[in-house]
Amino acid sequence: MLFRIIPSFHGALRVNAILLASLSSSVGIAQELVLEEIIVSASKRDASLMDLPQSIQAISGDDVKKLGLVGVEDVTSLVPNLNLNASPKRGGGFNIRGIAALSEQFSQFATVGLYLDETPISDGFANFDVALFDIERVEVLKGPQGTLYGEGSLGGTIRIITKQPELNDYSSEIFTSVETTRHGEMSYRLSGAVNLPIIEDTAALRITATRKEQGGYIDATSMTGSVEDDVNGMDSTYVKVAAKLQLSDRFEITPSLLYQKQEANAGVVDAIALPDLTGYANGPNDLDEDLKIYSIEANYDMGWADIVSNTSYLDREMSSRDDDILTNAIIGAAFAPSDVTTQLFDRSIETFTQELRVVSKGTNKVDWLVGAFYRDRKYSEDVSIENDVIGAIIGDPRVFTQDNKADFEQLAIFGELNYNLSDKLTLTAGARWFEEEINSNLDFGTFSLVTFGFESVLRTPQIKEDDVLFKLAASYQPTDSSTFYALFSQGVRPGGVNDRVLDILDLLTPEEEGALSTFDSDSTDNYEVGLKLRMFDNRLSLNMAAFYIDWKDIQLDRSFQNVPGPEFTVNAGKSSSTGLEIEAVASPSDALQIGAFLGVNEAEVDEETETSSGLIPNGAKLPFAPEFSAALFGEYSVQTKGGNTASVRVDWRHVGERKAGVDVVGDPGYELDDYQTLDIRAGLSVGNWTASIYAKNLTDERAEMDSFFFNDSLLGDALASFVRNRPRTFGVQLQASF
């Protein structure tokens, strides 16, 4: 594909890994290892995880620290059926239960909702990696969450809950780590947090900061033969300041400011024609990103109900420079070795959101909540592809330019009701109405394009749609330690606007090309049954869930078959995802905890679909959804004679084969090999201090996380490449709390 952007893998991110997800139920080292009650706010009210009729994974802040999780993408290694679609340097795309984002249009919404506290932060084109430090917990809600969380929660929702200011307690903590990676650079991380009471019972301030320097491990070779080592590193800085103001016994507000800056050198992947962990690059592949989130959360206690308001403004600026390796190879074959094609991107996202809800209090025959949501998202993208060789011929280095602007405005009303038929049986019903309006202004064309017969085009497509989503559930709890449930839930993702469809060979009529200027919404219906059991005095936890997800009008990227040009998004009929998840954690003694996980997931196209790029056959596998996955972990901790605590933990995981793209007749997607990884960690706690040594990917597995340029229409497999996981890494971390 002539203008396709090459994704890359960056950071020490264990991607597409599937591990037993019961870490959050672990208690402190060397204490009696029984499973404690877990309280979550996934239902927009505090509730026990056991009581909720859906599959939810909660990872505690203590586990985040103990395991040295760096960013939200690391959570994929802890949650069954939560995967990452490789990790392009503009951000990764999460998928849950095989419901993956399969296109990269600028107007695309995500398939997994991502929230920081009460603020939605997901981006279909480029998720950003929030630093996981000073975190209360991470909640992963599996299956569509459309009624409470709105658009983009087709497969599920991830909620990052940060620690809030405490009015009367001074506290602080620090965390630091150093890592060395085989075939790569050193990595460093330093984090700190402090809670400062300002006025007793009235005001407090909490400040959190993280600095991370992630070493690269992919070398770059240009078409002219020059080599640069370890080019895919990344540096990031994260600062969050939050205040709590208790204005009365009933009313409190929590304003906060988050700032994050990332500088990445990515865009290079492991080419099969080159030595190990070496890829093609003819110039810098840079990304600079600045993110600011301003928010105010307000809570008013009316006695019989709480009024909760969250107002937020997100400002995200991205600037990147990409080496267009495929265009370079084509030009080099026609003229001479070329290293002069560059793609320049400048993106801006500004999002204002307001949610207001009223939530009933206490335990009643009927518990309820109602709310309203408003979002205004403004997106701007400037793209330029420049080539000096062509520029010398036509008198303009800009081979292609486009200027995209779009405004996404949504209004929604939602509610949920729990009816307690008895102390054992509860029925839940929820609904959400929303209206989405998209107005866009897309400007394509340069002098060079006009020279070769292309018109400079200005398009202003508009989309307006509305829908109603539903949720129904039944939960039966015969005892306090057992829950059986059945669930039906829905999700939706709004439609969007395509970049210009470059019909180079005039394959389409003007009407057909116009029809491809937009794409429709897609939706999911989830049917799920499950159980949650705690047995043998809470020494054994067993969770099981079986699900079937019906995915209609799936949005995916295609291009004209065997014709170079940019990809565009189409709706491709009906798909489904069927699966079974089993999680088990046992504490056979006070010192030992072991766990196992088994997952089966069959995600495929259910009906033959004709697209402009070819026929998608019935039964084609959906990408990045392994049919089989398994994991084991074991942790042993002992009390030393001096009263200190020593522990050791081993994690092993297996991820099965999965597709890197949707099959089209005559153009099958590449099948990524299965892989296994092994991690080992040992720690010693002395008073407030804990020191750990660890090894990640101890066997130095070269996992295939994604593939590019296989069976290319012009160059065959000459540039075929893989996104690779991080090689074997050894590290040391030190943390303390005061």
Short mmCIF file of C-alpha atoms in Angstrom, two decimals, residues 4-395:
data_model
loop_
_atom_site.label_atom_id
_atom_site.label_comp_id
_atom_site.label_asym_id
_atom_site.label_seq_id
_atom_site.Cartn_x
_atom_site.Cartn_y
_atom_site.Cartn_z
CA ARG A 4 0.48 2.98 4.45
CA ILE A 5 2.11 4.04 7.72
CA ILE A 6 4.45 1.44 9.22
CA PRO A 7 3.55 0.64 12.83
CA SER A 8 6.18 -0.28 15.36
CA PHE A 9 6.52 -1.84 18.77
CA HIS A 10 7.89 0.36 21.56
CA GLY A 11 8.47 0.24 25.29
CA ALA A 12 8.85 -2.73 27.54
CA LEU A 13 5.31 -3.77 26.75
CA ARG A 14 4.30 -7.39 26.97
CA VAL A 15 1.81 -7.38 24.16
CA ASN A 16 -1.04 -9.76 23.31
CA ALA A 17 -0.02 -11.72 26.40
CA ILE A 18 -2.79 -13.48 28.28
CA LEU A 19 -2.23 -14.17 31.97
CA LEU A 20 -4.43 -15.26 34.82
CA ALA A 21 -6.26 -12.15 35.92
CA SER A 22 -6.80 -12.81 39.60
CA LEU A 23 -3.78 -10.87 40.89
CA SER A 24 -6.02 -8.26 42.45
CA SER A 25 -7.43 -10.84 44.84
CA SER A 26 -3.98 -11.55 46.35
CA VAL A 27 -3.40 -10.36 49.90
CA GLY A 28 -0.19 -9.09 51.42
CA ILE A 29 2.92 -11.21 51.25
CA ALA A 30 3.38 -13.69 54.10
CA GLN A 31 -0.09 -13.06 55.51
CA GLU A 32 -2.83 -15.66 55.54
CA LEU A 33 -3.51 -16.10 51.84
CA VAL A 34 -7.28 -15.91 51.58
CA LEU A 35 -9.21 -13.99 48.96
CA GLU A 36 -10.58 -10.64 50.09
CA GLU A 37 -13.69 -8.85 48.90
CA ILE A 38 -12.98 -6.54 45.96
CA ILE A 39 -14.94 -3.28 45.64
CA VAL A 40 -15.22 -1.69 42.19
CA SER A 41 -17.12 1.24 40.67
CA ALA A 42 -17.65 -0.30 37.23
CA SER A 43 -21.44 0.05 37.59
CA LYS A 44 -20.96 3.78 38.43
CA ARG A 45 -21.62 2.99 42.09
CA ASP A 46 -19.40 1.15 44.58
CA ALA A 47 -20.24 -2.57 44.63
CA SER A 48 -18.64 -5.91 45.42
CA LEU A 49 -17.14 -7.62 42.39
CA MET A 50 -18.96 -10.81 43.44
CA ASP A 51 -22.35 -9.06 43.22
CA LEU A 52 -22.07 -7.73 39.66
CA PRO A 53 -23.62 -9.85 36.86
CA GLN A 54 -20.78 -9.47 34.39
CA SER A 55 -17.13 -10.38 33.89
CA ILE A 56 -14.90 -7.71 35.45
CA GLN A 57 -11.18 -7.84 36.23
CA ALA A 58 -9.78 -5.54 38.92
CA ILE A 59 -6.01 -5.08 39.28
CA SER A 60 -5.07 -3.37 42.51
CA GLY A 61 -2.58 -0.54 42.82
CA ASP A 62 -0.45 -2.78 45.05
CA ASP A 63 -0.18 -5.35 42.25
CA VAL A 64 0.68 -2.60 39.77
CA LYS A 65 3.64 -1.61 41.98
CA LYS A 66 4.69 -5.15 42.88
CA LEU A 67 4.82 -6.29 39.26
CA GLY A 68 6.39 -3.07 37.98
CA LEU A 69 3.64 -2.30 35.46
CA VAL A 70 4.69 0.80 33.54
CA GLY A 71 1.74 1.80 31.35
CA VAL A 72 -1.82 0.86 30.59
CA GLU A 73 -0.62 -1.35 27.73
CA ASP A 74 1.12 -3.58 30.30
CA VAL A 75 -2.32 -4.52 31.63
CA THR A 76 -2.77 -6.71 28.54
CA SER A 77 -0.37 -9.19 30.15
CA LEU A 78 -2.63 -9.55 33.20
CA VAL A 79 -6.14 -9.93 31.78
CA PRO A 80 -7.56 -12.87 29.81
CA ASN A 81 -8.79 -11.91 26.33
CA LEU A 82 -7.51 -8.34 26.58
CA ASN A 83 -5.07 -7.92 23.69
CA LEU A 84 -3.16 -5.19 21.91
CA ASN A 85 -3.07 -4.91 18.12
CA ALA A 86 0.71 -4.51 18.00
CA SER A 87 1.85 -1.05 19.07
CA PRO A 88 2.26 1.59 16.38
CA LYS A 89 4.22 4.58 17.55
CA ARG A 90 1.08 6.69 17.47
CA GLY A 91 -0.45 4.35 20.05
CA GLY A 92 -1.86 0.85 20.30
CA GLY A 93 -5.37 -0.41 19.80
CA PHE A 94 -6.90 -2.58 22.52
CA ASN A 95 -9.35 -5.36 21.84
CA ILE A 96 -11.39 -7.51 24.21
CA ARG A 97 -12.75 -10.92 23.18
CA GLY A 98 -11.60 -10.49 19.59
CA ILE A 99 -13.47 -7.22 18.94
CA ALA A 100 -10.55 -5.29 17.44
CA ALA A 101 -10.30 -1.97 15.60
CA LEU A 102 -9.53 -3.01 12.02
CA SER A 103 -9.10 0.41 10.41
CA GLU A 104 -7.05 3.54 11.04
CA GLN A 105 -9.12 6.41 9.67
CA PHE A 106 -8.65 9.74 11.41
CA SER A 107 -12.34 9.78 12.33
CA GLN A 108 -12.39 6.25 13.74
CA PHE A 109 -13.66 5.49 17.23
CA ALA A 110 -12.14 2.72 19.35
CA THR A 111 -13.69 -0.69 20.03
CA VAL A 112 -12.62 -0.55 23.70
CA GLY A 113 -13.51 2.42 25.88
CA LEU A 114 -10.62 3.88 27.90
CA TYR A 115 -11.34 6.03 30.97
CA LEU A 116 -9.07 7.93 33.35
CA ASP A 117 -11.21 8.23 36.47
CA GLU A 118 -14.47 9.68 35.08
CA THR A 119 -12.96 11.10 31.87
CA PRO A 120 -13.17 9.21 28.53
CA ILE A 121 -9.77 9.27 26.83
CA SER A 122 -9.95 6.54 24.15
CA ASP A 123 -8.95 7.33 20.58
CA GLY A 124 -9.61 4.91 17.73
CA PHE A 125 -6.55 6.02 15.77
CA ALA A 126 -4.03 6.42 18.57
CA ASN A 127 -4.48 5.47 22.21
CA PHE A 128 -1.92 7.04 24.51
CA ASP A 129 -0.18 5.12 27.27
CA VAL A 130 -1.08 6.57 30.69
CA ALA A 131 1.63 6.08 33.31
CA LEU A 132 0.50 3.52 35.90
CA PHE A 133 1.74 5.04 39.14
CA ASP A 134 -0.20 6.21 42.19
CA ILE A 135 -3.10 4.08 40.98
CA GLU A 136 -5.94 2.81 43.15
CA ARG A 137 -6.85 0.07 40.68
CA VAL A 138 -7.47 -0.74 37.03
CA GLU A 139 -10.87 -2.18 36.10
CA VAL A 140 -11.38 -4.16 32.88
CA LEU A 141 -15.04 -4.64 31.93
CA LYS A 142 -15.43 -7.43 29.37
CA GLY A 143 -18.14 -7.38 26.76
CA PRO A 144 -20.10 -4.41 25.33
CA GLN A 145 -20.70 -1.59 27.84
CA GLY A 146 -22.83 0.71 25.70
CA THR A 147 -25.54 1.62 28.23
CA LEU A 148 -23.25 3.12 30.88
CA TYR A 149 -20.14 4.01 28.85
CA GLY A 150 -21.43 4.93 25.41
CA GLU A 151 -19.73 4.85 22.05
CA GLY A 152 -16.58 2.84 21.45
CA SER A 153 -17.26 0.17 24.09
CA LEU A 154 -17.99 -2.54 21.51
CA GLY A 155 -15.78 -5.13 23.19
CA GLY A 156 -15.44 -3.67 26.68
CA THR A 157 -14.07 -0.81 28.76
CA ILE A 158 -10.84 -0.15 30.67
CA ARG A 159 -11.04 2.20 33.68
CA ILE A 160 -7.90 3.61 35.34
CA ILE A 161 -8.78 4.79 38.86
CA THR A 162 -6.13 7.09 40.34
CA LYS A 163 -5.56 7.74 44.04
CA GLN A 164 -7.42 10.82 45.26
CA PRO A 165 -6.22 13.49 47.73
CA GLU A 166 -6.77 12.63 51.41
CA LEU A 167 -7.79 15.53 53.62
CA ASN A 168 -5.90 14.75 56.85
CA ASP A 169 -3.11 12.27 56.08
CA TYR A 170 0.39 13.14 54.88
CA SER A 171 1.90 10.36 52.76
CA SER A 172 4.50 9.87 50.06
CA GLU A 173 6.01 7.11 47.96
CA ILE A 174 8.84 6.62 45.50
CA PHE A 175 9.56 4.02 42.84
CA THR A 176 12.62 3.50 40.65
CA SER A 177 13.77 0.79 38.26
CA VAL A 178 16.69 0.03 35.94
CA GLU A 179 16.54 -2.55 33.12
CA THR A 180 18.96 -4.02 30.62
CA THR A 181 17.64 -5.64 27.44
CA ARG A 182 19.48 -8.11 25.22
CA HIS A 183 20.32 -6.48 21.90
CA GLY A 184 19.11 -3.13 23.28
CA GLU A 185 19.71 -0.05 25.38
CA MET A 186 19.25 0.43 29.11
CA SER A 187 15.87 1.62 30.44
CA TYR A 188 15.19 3.83 33.48
CA ARG A 189 12.14 4.89 35.44
CA LEU A 190 11.67 7.22 38.42
CA SER A 191 8.28 7.96 40.00
CA GLY A 192 7.11 9.81 43.09
CA ALA A 193 3.88 10.91 44.78
CA VAL A 194 3.04 13.07 47.78
CA ASN A 195 -0.26 13.82 49.55
CA LEU A 196 -0.36 17.20 51.33
CA PRO A 197 -3.20 18.20 53.69
CA ILE A 198 -3.68 21.97 53.36
CA ILE A 199 -6.61 22.77 55.68
CA GLU A 200 -7.78 20.14 58.15
CA ASP A 201 -11.01 18.46 57.03
CA THR A 202 -11.29 20.97 54.18
CA ALA A 203 -8.52 20.91 51.56
CA ALA A 204 -5.70 18.65 50.36
CA LEU A 205 -3.33 18.40 47.40
CA ARG A 206 -1.87 15.30 45.71
CA ILE A 207 1.06 15.50 43.27
CA THR A 208 2.29 12.59 41.14
CA ALA A 209 5.19 12.52 38.67
CA THR A 210 6.94 9.91 36.51
CA ARG A 211 9.96 10.07 34.23
CA LYS A 212 10.63 7.09 31.95
CA GLU A 213 13.44 6.47 29.45
CA GLN A 214 12.71 3.29 27.51
CA GLY A 215 15.68 1.95 25.56
CA GLY A 216 15.28 0.72 21.99
CA TYR A 217 16.19 -2.74 20.68
CA ILE A 218 15.59 -2.57 16.90
CA ASP A 219 18.46 -1.52 14.61
CA ALA A 220 17.79 0.36 11.37
CA THR A 221 19.34 -0.21 7.94
CA SER A 222 18.75 2.29 5.14
CA MET A 223 18.50 1.52 1.44
CA THR A 224 21.99 2.95 1.06
CA GLY A 225 23.44 0.56 3.67
CA SER A 226 23.94 2.83 6.69
CA VAL A 227 23.06 1.30 10.10
CA GLU A 228 21.79 2.91 13.32
CA ASP A 229 21.45 0.94 16.56
CA ASP A 230 18.45 0.72 18.91
CA VAL A 231 16.21 3.22 17.14
CA ASN A 232 12.84 2.39 18.74
CA GLY A 233 13.30 4.00 22.15
CA MET A 234 10.84 6.28 23.92
CA ASP A 235 11.05 8.95 26.64
CA SER A 236 8.03 10.17 28.58
CA THR A 237 7.20 12.59 31.39
CA TYR A 238 3.96 12.43 33.39
CA VAL A 239 2.67 14.89 36.01
CA LYS A 240 -0.72 14.96 37.72
CA VAL A 241 -1.90 17.49 40.30
CA ALA A 242 -5.24 17.01 42.06
CA ALA A 243 -6.95 18.93 44.86
CA LYS A 244 -9.88 18.01 47.07
CA LEU A 245 -12.13 20.70 48.54
CA GLN A 246 -14.72 19.67 51.14
CA LEU A 247 -17.04 22.66 50.87
CA SER A 248 -19.62 21.21 53.28
CA ASP A 249 -20.58 17.91 54.86
CA ARG A 250 -22.52 17.12 51.69
CA PHE A 251 -20.55 18.78 48.89
CA GLU A 252 -17.00 18.20 47.63
CA ILE A 253 -15.15 18.97 44.41
CA THR A 254 -11.93 17.50 43.01
CA PRO A 255 -10.23 19.55 40.28
CA SER A 256 -7.19 18.02 38.58
CA LEU A 257 -4.63 18.66 35.86
CA LEU A 258 -2.71 15.95 34.01
CA TYR A 259 0.22 16.61 31.68
CA GLN A 260 2.08 13.95 29.71
CA LYS A 261 4.79 14.34 27.09
CA GLN A 262 6.18 11.51 24.96
CA GLU A 263 9.06 11.51 22.51
CA ALA A 264 9.43 8.30 20.52
CA ASN A 265 11.84 7.03 17.91
CA ALA A 266 9.81 4.20 16.46
CA GLY A 267 8.41 3.12 13.11
CA VAL A 268 11.03 0.41 12.47
CA VAL A 269 10.07 -3.27 12.50
CA ASP A 270 12.08 -6.52 12.22
CA ALA A 271 12.61 -7.37 8.52
CA ILE A 272 12.95 -11.08 7.69
CA ALA A 273 15.57 -10.32 5.01
CA LEU A 274 17.89 -8.62 7.54
CA PRO A 275 19.75 -9.83 10.65
CA ASP A 276 17.88 -10.42 13.92
CA LEU A 277 15.98 -7.37 15.23
CA THR A 278 16.95 -5.16 12.28
CA GLY A 279 14.59 -3.24 10.02
CA TYR A 280 14.54 -0.81 7.11
CA ALA A 281 14.60 2.93 7.76
CA ASN A 282 15.79 5.70 5.47
CA GLY A 283 15.52 8.51 7.96
CA PRO A 284 14.20 9.53 11.36
CA ASN A 285 10.89 8.11 12.56
CA ASP A 286 9.88 10.52 15.30
CA LEU A 287 6.82 11.27 17.37
CA ASP A 288 6.34 14.19 19.74
CA GLU A 289 3.15 14.20 21.77
CA ASP A 290 1.76 16.56 24.39
CA LEU A 291 -1.35 15.70 26.37
CA LYS A 292 -3.25 17.87 28.85
CA ILE A 293 -6.42 16.86 30.70
CA TYR A 294 -8.29 19.35 32.87
CA SER A 295 -11.17 17.96 34.92
CA ILE A 296 -13.48 18.83 37.80
CA GLU A 297 -15.45 16.14 39.59
CA ALA A 298 -18.21 17.27 41.95
CA ASN A 299 -20.25 15.15 44.38
CA TYR A 300 -23.33 16.26 46.31
CA ASP A 301 -24.94 13.98 48.91
CA MET A 302 -28.72 14.48 49.02
CA GLY A 303 -29.15 11.76 51.63
CA TRP A 304 -31.33 9.50 49.48
CA ALA A 305 -29.10 9.86 46.37
CA ASP A 306 -25.78 11.27 45.16
CA ILE A 307 -25.44 13.82 42.37
CA VAL A 308 -22.18 13.27 40.48
CA SER A 309 -20.83 15.67 37.87
CA ASN A 310 -17.66 15.34 35.81
CA THR A 311 -16.48 18.12 33.50
CA SER A 312 -13.32 17.60 31.47
CA TYR A 313 -11.30 19.12 28.65
CA LEU A 314 -8.67 17.08 26.80
CA ASP A 315 -6.04 18.74 24.60
CA ARG A 316 -3.73 16.43 22.65
CA GLU A 317 -1.10 17.52 20.13
CA MET A 318 0.87 15.03 18.02
CA SER A 319 3.59 15.66 15.48
CA SER A 320 5.33 12.82 13.67
CA ARG A 321 7.78 12.20 10.86
CA ASP A 322 7.72 8.78 9.17
CA ASP A 323 10.01 7.16 6.67
CA ASP A 324 7.87 5.76 3.83
CA ILE A 325 9.97 2.67 3.22
CA LEU A 326 7.68 1.14 0.57
CA THR A 327 7.66 4.25 -1.62
CA ASN A 328 11.44 4.49 -1.23
CA ALA A 329 11.84 0.92 -2.45
CA ILE A 330 9.63 1.54 -5.50
CA ILE A 331 11.46 4.75 -6.43
CA GLY A 332 14.81 3.10 -5.77
CA ALA A 333 13.96 0.28 -8.17
CA ALA A 334 12.96 2.77 -10.87
CA PHE A 335 15.77 5.30 -10.43
CA ALA A 336 18.49 4.56 -7.85
CA PRO A 337 18.70 3.74 -4.12
CA SER A 338 16.34 6.22 -2.51
CA ASP A 339 16.13 7.46 1.07
CA VAL A 340 14.16 10.61 0.55
CA THR A 341 10.44 9.89 1.04
CA THR A 342 8.97 11.26 4.26
CA GLN A 343 5.46 11.38 5.69
CA LEU A 344 4.76 14.36 7.96
CA PHE A 345 1.77 14.38 10.31
CA ASP A 346 0.41 17.07 12.61
CA ARG A 347 -2.66 16.10 14.63
CA SER A 348 -4.72 17.95 17.19
CA ILE A 349 -7.58 16.60 19.31
CA GLU A 350 -9.67 18.78 21.62
CA THR A 351 -12.47 17.09 23.54
CA PHE A 352 -14.94 18.61 25.97
CA THR A 353 -17.12 16.21 27.97
CA GLN A 354 -19.80 16.68 30.59
CA GLU A 355 -21.58 13.90 32.46
CA LEU A 356 -24.21 14.43 35.15
CA ARG A 357 -25.88 11.54 36.95
CA VAL A 358 -28.04 10.85 39.99
CA VAL A 359 -27.36 7.58 41.84
CA SER A 360 -29.62 6.11 44.52
CA LYS A 361 -28.05 5.27 47.89
CA GLY A 362 -28.30 2.34 50.24
CA THR A 363 -29.65 -1.15 49.62
CA ASN A 364 -33.25 -0.93 48.50
CA LYS A 365 -35.79 -3.07 46.75
CA VAL A 366 -34.96 -0.97 43.70
CA ASP A 367 -31.56 0.65 43.10
CA TRP A 368 -31.27 3.04 40.17
CA LEU A 369 -29.24 5.67 38.39
CA VAL A 370 -30.05 8.14 35.62
CA GLY A 371 -27.70 10.44 33.76
CA ALA A 372 -26.95 12.66 30.78
CA PHE A 373 -23.76 12.92 28.72
CA TYR A 374 -22.44 15.52 26.26
CA ARG A 375 -19.25 15.37 24.19
CA ASP A 376 -17.75 17.75 21.62
CA ARG A 377 -14.59 16.44 19.93
CA LYS A 378 -12.67 18.57 17.44
CA TYR A 379 -10.05 16.87 15.30
CA SER A 380 -7.51 18.38 12.95
CA GLU A 381 -4.97 16.50 10.81
CA ASP A 382 -2.42 17.84 8.33
CA VAL A 383 -0.60 15.22 6.23
CA SER A 384 2.18 15.72 3.73
CA ILE A 385 4.19 13.11 1.79
CA GLU A 386 7.39 14.54 0.35
CA ASN A 387 9.93 13.00 -2.05
CA ASP A 388 12.96 14.80 -3.45
CA VAL A 389 13.33 12.50 -6.48
CA ILE A 390 9.78 13.09 -7.71
CA GLY A 391 9.98 16.69 -6.57
CA ALA A 392 12.96 17.30 -8.86
CA ILE A 393 10.88 16.04 -11.80
CA ILE A 394 7.61 17.87 -11.16
CA GLY A 395 8.95 20.93 -9.37
#
